[in-house]
Amino acid sequence: MLRWDDPVEFMHGVTAHERRVLKSLEVQTIGELLSIFPRRYDDYSHLVSVAMLPLNEPVTVRATVKEIKQLKSFRRRFVIIRALLSDDSGSVMATWFNQPWLLKQLKTGDEIFVSGAVTQRPRFGCGFTSPLWEPATAETLAAGNVAPVYPLTGPVTQKTLRRLIKAALSETELPADWLPDQVTAQLGLPSLPAAYRFVHAPESAEQAEKGRRRLAFGELLVYQLALRMARLEADVAGAPEIVFDEPFAKKFTAALPFELTVDQKRAVWAAVQDMAKPRPMRRLLQGDVGSGKTVVAAMLMALVFRADHSAALMAPTDILAKQHLATLRKFLGQYRIPILLMTSSSKILYEGNEETKLSPSDARERLAQGRIVAVGTHALIERGACPPDLALAVIDEQHRFGVEQREALIVSSRPDGRVPHLLSMSATPIPRSLALTMLGDLEVSVIRTKPAGRPPISTKIYAGQEGREQAYDLIRREVAHSHRAFVVCPLIDPSDNLGVKSAEEEARRLQSGPLKGLRIGMLHGRMPAKDKDAEMQKFVNGESDVLVATTVVEVGVDVPEATVMLIEGAERFGLAQLHQLRGRVGRSTYQSYCLLAASEDQGIAERLRVLEQTDDGFKVAEADLKLRGSGNLLGVQQSGQAIFKCARYGDLELMAAAREVSSEFMATDPHLEKQPSLLRVVDAMRETSHQE
Ligand code: ADP
Ligand code: MG
């Protein structure tokens, strides 16, 4: 028998073609191959006769090839193969595209199983389109069964993947279950080896779902345990206690150019109380875009500095880090708090009115001296370049949840072994049902009310050319009032994943036509950091009127004069992402506009209506969740990989069970000493988060 960790090449009879397929899937071990899970199943469990073939329903027939030939095609190198299949009851057409080898494989007189759905197509009439087929003599792979449908990429066909996975399943000794029997028994779940068999080779749809639930439960439980063990380790390490300087807090708020909202005050107060304790704070500050999270962080950082410790603010991009620097200088500058900017391109120390450029080694040295407020990109903590007296780490725009950052903060803990307090700031509203699962026992502060005097953003969907022109008129009008506009382009070409092409083309098109005469800037992911900064700075200063950009501008950018956000190809974005983008405008007392340019497809535009109707991020998030359906996979990524391959949004009851079981473990065996194999799986999940 083969083992789970054996290379896939060890399997019998892997052809050169299959080897290439495995390579393109980045599959190296048998375990990795068996961890490609079906997206859904086609039920082929009843054979039908040709005369009884239903339309649009997956079925299997057993038929004889009466005729097979290649058809003439309009496009060169586009191969169409057509076969006439029949049984005693009648005959049906089957058409395949770009599979020239079929002419060699299928001959008149062959008897085959054909699996697929019969469809009615305008050009080709009624028949099977690219159905799966197998010789009726050979051992059947899909026919007469519930057939797994795997997610496919590139040159991989369903047939190849099914064969490989089926072979792996029969040749491999599946790993023993790492869940205690009594847990699976109590929840009525199958064992791990059974679950793999059920998922890949089910006898019925119910059995497949049973297997999926076992695997999903495992994912959810391991994730919960990873979060809780990280928390436990932080608790044991302890954090510095921050003494609250109330007179300073009063002075700080009095000096602000605005009054803090009630929710902002509550958030500050909750964090102040957390940080006064030796138990490390792990708090999430949730607030819609523009709700004013940064000033909360700034105030907490100032308080930490006043208590003779360092604080750090981390942002996902250089642009955001620089913007935070500006905010911090505005709010903290007058208290003689030294601020160090740490991005990949610049390291600058601000003290009073002095500005000193530092070399990377000087910057590290300055950090090592402590008593500083540092602001930079996430690399700041990930490379372990933290001040030794770091007492508060603020992480901005945490779209990705996960154990990652929490782990990083344990790893890079201070020389005295303690860990800093942590404040995560996120504009992604998470419905309550999911929050518990995704965030574990993180405390949450929510800013619901926006600062007063902000008119709601007027949002409108435009379709087609006419709508587009109205949008350009609006941009011209706003620019004439000294306001500014964003134009966001979607990533059209998947190979162009930084959006170089789309942004460049769109900027050129607008410049030479619809927005001729306006000053147009451009921002995309491939530009060197220096150029990005320069472009952004020009837009902030009002030296450009329109900024054509990819979703780089999604997070955090704060330009109060920006009043128009035109989003091209809006139907390509998720609701939550569109809401994020929309939040780049509406950051002042001016009326702002969000224009969603969609293609004319009605069905798609309907989905976007939610954004026209509400400005409330929580409502958008709920609608998004509903639209995506409870069948979608839980979208949590860690180090760029999906953590959940089987768990879905709809698995609320499994989530609750996972929380309950993890609580039991934490209460009775918090270091999982009695569960060595479960511990290995949990450690493996935590391990991936150290690698970045
Ligand atoms: P986000 O929560 O999206 O990060 P920001 O912190 O960037 O939002 O705040 C958006 C804008 O609102 C900033 O210009 C900030 O100065 C301003 N702001 C924050 N709090 C208040 C308040 N209480 N009253 C008025 N304006 C505020
Ligand atoms: Mg922000």
XYZ file of C-alpha atoms and ligand atoms in Angstrom:
720
model
C 0.000 0.000 0.000
C 1.088 3.554 -0.635
C 1.207 6.159 2.084
C -0.454 9.554 2.344
C 2.857 11.430 2.034
C 4.234 9.374 -0.849
C 4.885 11.226 -4.097
C 2.126 10.769 -6.669
C 4.641 9.183 -9.058
C 4.548 6.091 -6.860
C 1.061 5.318 -8.130
C 0.683 2.599 -10.749
C 0.420 3.448 -14.398
C 0.615 7.211 -14.235
C 1.042 8.323 -17.837
C 3.232 11.170 -18.995
C 0.098 13.190 -19.679
C -1.218 12.555 -16.177
C 2.127 13.518 -14.723
C 1.837 16.853 -16.485
C -1.701 17.239 -15.173
C -0.549 16.624 -11.614
C 2.231 19.114 -12.071
C -0.167 21.770 -13.326
C -2.309 21.164 -10.241
C 0.791 21.589 -8.081
C 0.062 18.216 -6.575
C 3.122 16.402 -5.274
C 1.881 13.892 -2.757
C -0.982 11.455 -2.730
C -2.437 13.291 0.235
C -2.501 16.508 -1.759
C -4.255 14.748 -4.616
C -6.897 13.353 -2.285
C -7.364 16.801 -0.797
C -8.800 18.113 -4.038
C -12.456 17.924 -3.143
C -15.434 17.767 -5.479
C -17.289 20.980 -6.093
C -20.535 19.053 -6.504
C -21.845 15.714 -7.675
C -23.708 14.569 -10.719
C -26.180 11.860 -10.035
C -25.801 9.195 -12.696
C -27.330 6.561 -10.539
C -30.054 5.634 -12.957
C -29.449 4.531 -16.508
C -32.075 5.646 -18.966
C -32.901 4.590 -22.494
C -32.218 7.022 -25.319
C -35.907 7.489 -26.022
C -36.495 8.577 -22.424
C -33.622 11.108 -22.246
C -34.686 14.206 -20.260
C -33.435 17.705 -21.124
C -30.823 19.429 -18.933
C -30.490 16.671 -16.381
C -27.355 14.639 -15.775
C -27.961 11.046 -16.778
C -26.152 8.070 -18.212
C -27.094 6.010 -21.261
C -25.576 2.898 -22.679
C -25.367 3.176 -26.438
C -23.591 2.047 -29.575
C -21.593 4.402 -31.780
C -23.354 4.357 -35.167
C -21.256 6.991 -36.808
C -18.438 9.340 -35.806
C -16.792 12.125 -37.801
C -15.100 15.485 -37.668
C -17.244 18.428 -38.755
C -16.067 21.438 -40.736
C -15.491 24.374 -38.448
C -15.440 28.075 -39.256
C -12.376 28.680 -37.212
C -9.153 26.973 -38.074
C -7.776 24.678 -35.415
C -11.183 24.423 -33.769
C -12.125 20.758 -33.888
C -15.691 19.544 -33.696
C -16.369 15.820 -33.420
C -19.886 14.548 -33.807
C -21.174 11.057 -33.106
C -24.515 9.407 -33.596
C -25.329 7.093 -30.699
C -28.198 4.688 -30.440
C -29.760 1.932 -28.412
C -32.878 -0.168 -28.999
C -35.166 2.750 -28.254
C -33.711 5.477 -30.505
C -30.695 7.630 -31.257
C -29.093 10.836 -30.033
C -26.302 13.137 -31.139
C -23.145 13.811 -29.108
C -20.757 16.653 -29.880
C -17.253 17.236 -28.532
C -15.064 20.277 -29.033
C -11.307 20.286 -29.404
C -10.823 16.619 -28.649
C -9.369 15.412 -31.971
C -8.067 12.241 -30.337
C -11.642 10.968 -30.065
C -11.515 9.904 -33.713
C -8.857 7.396 -32.746
C -10.463 6.294 -29.504
C -14.041 5.827 -30.627
C -14.996 3.646 -33.562
C -18.259 2.776 -35.193
C -19.752 -0.202 -33.416
C -18.192 0.565 -30.011
C -20.458 0.226 -27.059
C -20.069 3.015 -24.485
C -21.537 4.656 -21.424
C -22.200 8.339 -22.023
C -22.718 10.597 -19.014
C -23.895 14.162 -19.141
C -26.947 16.248 -19.793
C -28.811 16.571 -23.056
C -29.160 20.204 -24.022
C -30.890 22.115 -26.741
C -28.423 24.449 -28.478
C -29.265 26.834 -31.291
C -26.432 25.872 -33.620
C -26.082 22.199 -32.808
C -29.603 21.136 -32.032
C -30.526 18.654 -29.377
C -27.893 16.332 -27.927
C -25.034 15.742 -25.519
C -22.304 18.375 -25.520
C -18.854 17.147 -24.552
C -20.246 14.327 -22.409
C -18.048 11.984 -20.427
C -17.812 8.555 -21.939
C -16.329 5.210 -21.122
C -16.163 1.892 -22.927
C -19.027 -0.236 -21.664
C -16.626 -3.091 -21.167
C -14.068 -1.408 -18.931
C -14.544 -0.858 -15.267
C -16.768 2.187 -15.092
C -15.521 5.334 -13.471
C -18.540 7.550 -13.366
C -21.306 5.692 -15.075
C -24.044 4.274 -12.939
C -22.841 6.278 -9.966
C -22.900 9.527 -8.140
C -19.983 11.168 -9.879
C -17.781 13.758 -8.192
C -17.282 16.953 -10.178
C -13.889 18.432 -9.332
C -12.814 22.030 -9.767
C -10.748 22.072 -12.945
C -7.919 24.280 -14.051
C -6.017 24.553 -17.305
C -5.601 21.358 -19.296
C -7.067 19.061 -16.649
C -10.146 17.100 -17.590
C -12.751 15.670 -15.272
C -12.000 12.238 -16.593
C -8.269 12.361 -15.831
C -8.780 13.729 -12.360
C -11.425 11.144 -11.569
C -9.154 8.342 -12.700
C -6.186 9.610 -10.698
C -8.151 10.165 -7.529
C -9.889 6.859 -7.805
C -6.554 5.097 -8.282
C -5.029 6.948 -5.337
C -7.972 5.983 -3.187
C -7.607 2.285 -3.878
C -3.814 2.127 -3.641
C -3.321 4.217 -0.520
C -3.590 3.532 3.144
C -5.736 6.420 4.340
C -4.573 8.234 7.473
C -6.018 7.089 10.752
C -8.530 9.418 12.325
C -7.043 12.096 14.552
C -10.391 12.788 16.182
C -11.269 10.713 19.238
C -13.961 8.151 18.432
C -16.278 9.486 21.043
C -16.375 12.898 19.349
C -17.257 11.505 15.938
C -19.717 9.069 17.467
C -21.429 11.791 19.450
C -21.872 13.918 16.335
C -22.814 10.987 14.138
C -19.892 11.595 11.789
C -17.973 8.928 9.891
C -14.287 8.270 10.570
C -11.670 10.128 8.560
C -10.747 7.302 6.146
C -14.440 6.640 5.521
C -15.007 10.352 4.916
C -12.365 10.417 2.168
C -13.972 7.421 0.510
C -17.455 8.896 0.829
C -16.407 12.194 -0.654
C -14.500 10.800 -3.623
C -16.428 7.633 -4.350
C -19.887 7.944 -2.852
C -22.615 5.392 -3.318
C -25.245 8.073 -2.908
C -25.533 11.831 -2.616
C -26.324 11.441 1.097
C -23.156 9.503 1.674
C -21.080 12.161 -0.100
C -22.584 14.841 2.130
C -21.856 12.754 5.205
C -18.208 12.581 4.212
C -18.048 16.291 3.484
C -19.500 17.090 6.886
C -16.826 15.025 8.633
C -14.060 16.834 6.748
C -15.693 20.236 7.300
C -16.023 19.579 11.012
C -12.338 18.674 11.161
C -11.383 21.944 9.465
C -13.553 24.017 11.768
C -12.340 22.284 14.904
C -8.660 22.541 13.995
C -9.074 26.221 13.155
C -10.797 26.904 16.483
C -8.129 25.035 18.376
C -5.345 26.907 16.565
C -6.933 30.239 17.506
C -7.441 29.207 21.097
C -4.009 27.742 21.595
C -2.426 30.903 20.209
C -4.555 32.847 22.663
C -3.590 30.580 25.520
C 0.112 30.937 24.782
C -0.241 34.701 24.657
C -2.079 34.641 27.985
C 0.661 32.611 29.575
C 3.345 34.953 28.208
C 1.437 38.011 29.496
C 1.560 41.614 28.324
C 2.882 44.853 29.818
C 0.258 46.671 31.888
C -0.449 50.139 30.557
C -1.161 52.687 33.238
C -3.947 55.020 32.116
C -2.987 58.694 32.119
C -6.377 60.334 32.389
C -5.276 63.993 32.304
C -3.371 63.272 29.117
C -6.413 61.531 27.582
C -8.525 64.610 28.339
C -5.930 66.903 26.822
C -5.704 64.708 23.737
C -9.436 64.658 23.043
C -9.765 68.381 23.695
C -7.093 69.110 21.108
C -8.785 67.087 18.352
C -10.363 69.108 15.546
C -13.633 67.265 16.150
C -15.562 65.614 18.938
C -15.204 61.841 19.141
C -18.436 59.962 18.497
C -19.931 57.884 21.290
C -18.803 54.656 19.626
C -15.256 55.964 19.226
C -15.119 56.887 22.912
C -16.460 53.464 23.873
C -13.847 51.730 21.750
C -11.025 53.760 23.300
C -12.298 53.091 26.791
C -12.689 49.349 26.241
C -9.120 49.103 24.934
C -7.746 51.231 27.771
C -9.285 48.823 30.248
C -7.985 45.793 28.352
C -4.460 47.156 28.263
C -4.383 47.923 31.964
C -4.387 44.181 32.562
C -1.513 41.711 32.181
C -3.669 39.566 29.895
C -2.805 40.567 26.317
C -5.584 42.466 24.610
C -6.871 40.805 21.444
C -9.491 43.265 20.219
C -11.098 43.814 16.845
C -12.225 47.331 16.008
C -14.937 47.023 13.411
C -16.277 50.059 11.682
C -17.555 50.838 8.271
C -15.255 52.672 5.895
C -14.941 56.290 6.943
C -16.282 55.673 10.429
C -13.085 57.006 11.988
C -11.108 54.062 13.251
C -7.696 55.667 12.814
C -8.140 58.327 15.452
C -9.070 55.616 17.966
C -5.806 53.841 17.187
C -3.860 57.125 17.324
C -5.200 57.944 20.760
C -4.367 54.481 22.107
C -0.861 54.703 20.677
C -0.342 58.080 22.301
C -1.527 56.691 25.638
C 0.867 53.758 25.357
C 3.733 56.125 24.613
C 2.755 58.249 27.611
C 3.063 55.116 29.725
C 6.676 54.752 28.518
C 6.208 51.991 25.957
C 6.356 51.719 22.180
C 3.445 51.256 19.806
C 3.307 50.186 16.165
C 0.713 50.648 13.445
C 0.801 48.261 10.522
C -0.893 48.707 7.174
C -1.141 46.376 4.195
C 0.313 48.801 1.645
C 2.950 51.530 1.434
C 0.326 54.065 0.442
C -1.748 53.402 3.509
C 1.256 53.394 5.794
C 2.158 56.869 4.545
C -1.356 58.082 4.993
C -1.377 56.818 8.553
C 1.911 58.574 9.086
C 0.277 61.851 8.081
C -2.630 61.208 10.445
C -0.365 60.286 13.334
C 1.789 63.353 12.797
C -1.343 65.491 12.830
C -2.697 63.990 16.065
C 0.537 63.132 17.927
C 3.021 65.676 16.639
C 2.313 68.283 19.298
C 3.149 65.892 22.149
C 6.769 65.410 21.082
C 6.226 61.776 20.272
C 8.892 60.461 17.881
C 7.375 58.667 14.886
C 9.306 56.308 12.653
C 8.039 55.451 9.185
C 9.069 51.966 8.051
C 8.146 50.933 4.542
C 10.090 48.984 1.963
C 11.027 52.185 0.172
C 11.562 54.652 2.991
C 12.623 54.811 6.583
C 12.138 58.277 8.044
C 12.229 59.503 11.603
C 10.006 62.445 12.597
C 10.835 64.213 15.832
C 9.203 67.554 16.476
C 9.658 69.384 13.197
C 12.700 67.404 12.245
C 12.677 64.805 9.557
C 15.609 62.392 9.263
C 16.069 59.839 6.503
C 17.538 56.668 7.956
C 19.361 53.757 6.398
C 17.730 50.366 7.024
C 20.300 49.508 9.668
C 19.951 52.886 11.385
C 16.199 52.459 11.375
C 16.519 49.060 12.996
C 18.864 50.533 15.542
C 16.412 53.296 16.353
C 13.629 50.729 16.797
C 15.882 48.738 19.103
C 16.185 51.772 21.381
C 12.435 51.643 22.030
C 10.090 54.422 23.233
C 8.841 55.137 19.777
C 5.703 55.076 17.672
C 6.378 53.107 14.506
C 4.188 53.040 11.433
C 4.765 50.821 8.457
C 3.751 47.873 6.390
C 3.052 44.452 7.831
C 6.649 43.485 7.100
C 7.509 45.562 10.115
C 6.379 42.838 12.476
C 6.773 39.919 10.190
C 10.507 40.411 9.940
C 10.686 40.665 13.683
C 11.892 44.252 13.568
C 9.916 45.386 16.576
C 10.892 47.736 19.349
C 11.798 45.647 22.426
C 9.258 47.573 24.501
C 6.436 47.182 21.986
C 3.256 47.225 24.042
C 0.594 47.854 21.413
C 0.421 46.586 17.852
C -2.349 47.979 15.662
C -3.106 46.137 12.436
C -5.195 48.056 9.946
C -7.690 46.770 7.402
C -7.671 43.178 8.367
C -9.707 41.743 5.528
C -8.175 38.410 6.079
C -8.957 36.898 9.372
C -6.816 34.148 10.668
C -4.326 33.102 13.225
C -1.527 34.572 11.161
C -1.081 37.952 12.796
C -1.689 36.671 16.253
C 0.958 34.046 15.728
C 3.390 36.580 14.335
C 3.003 38.645 17.458
C 3.845 35.707 19.651
C 6.895 34.817 17.601
C 8.248 38.325 17.582
C 7.533 38.795 21.224
C 9.699 41.046 23.266
C 13.049 40.076 24.786
C 11.344 39.859 28.182
C 9.112 37.110 26.780
C 5.908 39.107 27.007
C 3.670 39.841 24.017
C 2.182 43.150 22.910
C -1.496 44.044 23.094
C -3.211 43.775 19.739
C -5.845 45.918 18.089
C -7.076 44.765 14.667
C -9.025 47.280 12.627
C -11.395 46.070 9.964
C -14.011 47.581 7.733
C -15.357 44.168 6.814
C -18.555 43.687 8.723
C -18.923 40.063 9.694
C -22.374 38.761 10.495
C -22.552 37.582 14.067
C -23.040 33.944 13.165
C -19.694 33.835 11.427
C -17.747 36.133 13.705
C -17.582 33.569 16.480
C -16.137 30.991 14.152
C -13.734 33.205 12.254
C -12.420 35.222 15.128
C -12.543 32.798 17.996
C -12.546 34.636 21.270
C -11.392 37.990 19.952
C -13.146 40.880 21.700
C -15.009 43.199 19.373
C -15.698 46.948 19.397
C -18.018 48.283 16.740
C -18.260 51.859 15.461
C -21.757 52.106 14.032
C -22.408 55.809 13.834
C -20.463 57.789 11.301
C -19.073 61.207 12.192
C -21.864 63.784 12.009
C -22.445 65.921 8.932
C -21.663 63.324 6.279
C -24.313 63.177 3.573
C -24.902 59.593 2.446
C -23.136 58.655 -0.779
C -25.488 58.705 -3.720
C -25.037 55.427 -5.547
C -26.271 54.697 -9.038
C -25.915 51.863 -11.492
C -25.176 52.806 -15.061
C -25.508 50.391 -17.904
C -24.418 50.823 -21.486
C -22.949 53.760 -23.357
C -25.607 56.336 -22.509
C -25.142 55.771 -18.806
C -21.407 56.023 -19.243
C -21.745 59.494 -20.737
C -23.852 60.707 -17.838
C -21.139 59.432 -15.532
C -18.447 61.377 -17.392
C -20.600 64.518 -17.278
C -20.839 64.160 -13.524
C -17.078 63.764 -13.200
C -16.533 66.949 -15.248
C -19.029 68.859 -13.111
C -17.409 67.741 -9.875
C -13.901 68.513 -11.099
C -15.125 71.980 -12.077
C -15.966 72.411 -8.365
C -12.376 71.480 -7.456
C -13.366 67.979 -6.441
C -11.724 64.775 -7.570
C -12.740 61.406 -8.984
C -11.562 57.824 -8.840
C -12.032 55.510 -11.798
C -11.530 51.893 -10.801
C -10.898 49.243 -13.441
C -11.392 45.542 -12.901
C -8.671 43.045 -13.676
C -9.709 41.889 -17.118
C -6.956 39.539 -18.129
C -6.284 36.954 -15.425
C -2.630 36.713 -16.382
C -2.391 40.428 -15.778
C -3.159 40.099 -12.103
C -1.748 43.456 -11.155
C -4.031 45.280 -13.540
C -1.278 46.963 -15.495
C -3.031 46.613 -18.806
C -6.540 47.585 -17.840
C -5.481 50.677 -15.912
C -3.094 51.865 -18.598
C -5.600 51.346 -21.381
C -8.420 53.014 -19.537
C -6.294 56.031 -18.600
C -5.257 56.439 -22.218
C -8.822 56.076 -23.464
C -10.220 58.629 -21.019
C -7.410 61.075 -21.674
C -7.894 61.032 -25.414
C -11.691 61.046 -25.389
C -14.339 61.223 -22.678
C -12.292 63.142 -20.123
C -10.051 65.101 -22.454
C -8.596 68.179 -20.810
C -8.711 66.827 -17.257
C -5.533 65.893 -15.456
C -5.512 62.112 -15.208
C -3.261 60.077 -12.941
C -2.838 56.340 -12.850
C -2.136 53.734 -10.208
C -1.619 49.994 -10.535
C 0.014 47.155 -8.691
C 3.123 46.817 -10.810
C 4.333 50.396 -10.422
C 7.425 50.868 -8.262
C 6.524 52.090 -4.783
C 8.099 55.458 -5.514
C 5.880 56.083 -8.529
C 2.791 54.906 -6.695
C 3.494 57.362 -3.913
C 4.093 60.162 -6.363
C 0.819 59.466 -8.191
C -1.113 59.233 -4.947
C 0.490 62.375 -3.630
C -0.468 64.249 -6.777
C -4.047 63.178 -6.327
C -4.078 64.069 -2.624
C -2.597 67.504 -3.390
C -5.036 68.170 -6.183
C -2.417 68.116 -8.939
C -4.460 65.469 -10.718
C -8.250 65.490 -11.037
C -8.940 61.888 -11.854
C -7.129 58.826 -10.607
C -7.497 55.740 -12.767
C -6.627 52.777 -10.620
C -7.035 49.112 -9.943
C -8.329 47.961 -6.599
C -5.071 49.158 -5.024
C -7.168 52.077 -3.825
C -9.570 49.779 -2.091
C -8.127 49.975 1.348
C -8.112 53.013 3.494
C -7.060 55.831 1.192
C -8.470 59.048 2.629
C -8.919 61.992 0.272
C -11.732 64.223 1.541
C -12.006 66.147 -1.759
C -12.651 62.963 -3.718
C -16.379 62.948 -4.417
C -16.806 60.562 -7.339
C -16.041 56.873 -7.499
C -16.689 55.381 -10.916
C -16.311 51.612 -10.931
C -15.967 49.999 -14.338
C -17.131 46.426 -14.797
C -18.903 46.619 -11.458
C -20.535 43.245 -12.014
C -17.141 41.616 -11.701
C -16.790 42.657 -8.086
C -18.432 41.258 -4.979
C -20.872 43.474 -3.082
C -18.591 43.735 -0.089
C -15.684 44.812 -2.241
C -17.787 47.416 -4.041
C -18.835 48.764 -0.683
C -15.184 49.027 0.310
C -14.362 50.884 -2.866
C -17.310 53.201 -2.391
C -15.913 54.098 1.008
C -13.037 55.945 -0.666
C -15.458 58.810 -1.242
C -17.961 60.392 1.117
C -15.262 61.348 3.587
C -16.256 64.967 3.984
C -19.327 67.168 4.144
C -19.506 67.354 0.325
C -22.090 65.275 -1.501
C -20.372 62.232 -2.972
C -21.310 59.833 -5.743
C -20.622 56.224 -6.495
C -21.252 55.199 -10.083
C -21.389 51.524 -10.879
C -20.849 50.927 -14.577
C -22.163 47.489 -15.399
C -22.643 45.618 -18.628
C -26.224 45.529 -19.798
C -26.983 42.104 -18.434
C -30.075 42.645 -16.294
C -29.597 39.768 -13.901
C -26.228 41.011 -12.828
C -27.310 44.593 -12.380
C -30.077 43.443 -10.001
C -27.488 42.151 -7.570
C -25.927 45.604 -7.419
C -29.220 47.286 -6.438
C -28.485 46.552 -2.769
C -25.745 49.172 -2.963
C -28.178 51.753 -4.355
C -30.505 51.046 -1.477
C -28.226 51.035 1.535
C -25.090 52.679 2.830
C -24.808 50.371 5.809
C -21.888 47.961 5.535
C -23.515 45.385 7.785
C -26.591 45.254 5.559
C -24.391 44.925 2.479
C -22.464 42.107 4.132
C -25.630 40.245 4.973
C -26.970 40.631 1.451
C -23.629 39.464 0.126
C -23.736 36.394 2.287
C -27.267 35.596 1.146
C -26.365 36.053 -2.503
C -23.282 33.929 -2.281
C -25.480 31.359 -0.716
C -24.783 29.136 2.187
C -23.249 26.603 -0.184
C -20.113 28.649 -0.691
C -16.857 27.744 0.962
C -15.819 29.775 3.967
C -13.432 32.288 2.461
C -10.614 32.356 4.967
C -7.109 32.508 3.625
C -3.831 32.047 5.320
C -0.535 32.544 3.545
C -2.545 32.745 0.344
C -4.125 29.340 0.834
C -7.718 28.551 1.553
C -8.017 27.149 5.057
C -11.450 25.719 4.483
C -11.828 23.305 1.619
C -14.995 21.646 2.808
C -16.634 23.968 5.363
C -19.292 26.288 3.979
C -21.174 29.337 5.116
C -24.222 27.204 5.688
C -22.532 24.900 8.197
C -23.689 26.901 11.200
C -24.522 23.832 13.240
C -21.100 22.303 12.571
C -19.498 25.607 13.564
C -21.344 25.543 16.870
C -20.319 21.935 17.421
C -16.676 22.759 16.669
C -16.750 25.614 19.164
C -18.258 23.379 21.794
C -15.806 20.540 21.287
C -12.844 22.939 21.258
C -14.060 24.473 24.525
C -14.153 21.012 26.048
C -10.585 20.319 24.970
C -9.383 23.679 26.251
C -11.013 23.014 29.600
C -9.721 19.487 30.100
C -6.558 19.153 28.019
C -5.522 22.634 26.821
C -2.170 21.551 25.401
C -3.721 18.498 23.752
C -1.293 16.258 25.572
C -3.709 13.356 25.415
C -4.387 13.902 21.707
C -0.982 13.752 20.012
C -2.322 13.156 16.506
C -4.859 15.988 16.749
C -2.107 18.224 18.104
C 0.005 17.476 15.037
C -2.781 18.643 12.749
C -3.337 21.811 14.771
C 0.390 22.518 14.816
C 0.535 22.072 11.064
C -2.089 24.778 10.644
C -0.234 27.082 13.001
C 3.025 26.285 11.249
C 1.824 27.620 7.879
C 1.288 30.956 9.547
C 4.938 31.265 10.539
C 6.227 30.714 7.059
C 5.377 33.959 5.340
P -11.704 54.524 8.565
O -12.526 54.054 9.698
O -12.275 54.140 7.248
O -10.265 54.155 8.699
P -10.695 57.154 8.979
O -10.109 56.851 10.299
O -9.757 57.263 7.833
O -11.810 56.101 8.616
O -11.580 58.475 9.140
C -12.186 59.082 8.071
C -12.196 60.572 8.239
O -13.085 60.949 9.287
C -10.856 61.159 8.582
O -10.643 62.282 7.775
C -10.990 61.523 10.051
O -10.163 62.607 10.391
C -12.451 61.878 10.171
N -13.034 61.681 11.497
C -12.768 60.674 12.350
N -13.517 60.790 13.478
C -14.287 61.885 13.336
C -15.279 62.532 14.160
N -15.606 62.038 15.356
N -15.857 63.636 13.671
C -15.534 64.124 12.455
N -14.618 63.565 11.635
C -13.988 62.466 12.062
Mg -8.803 53.292 7.615
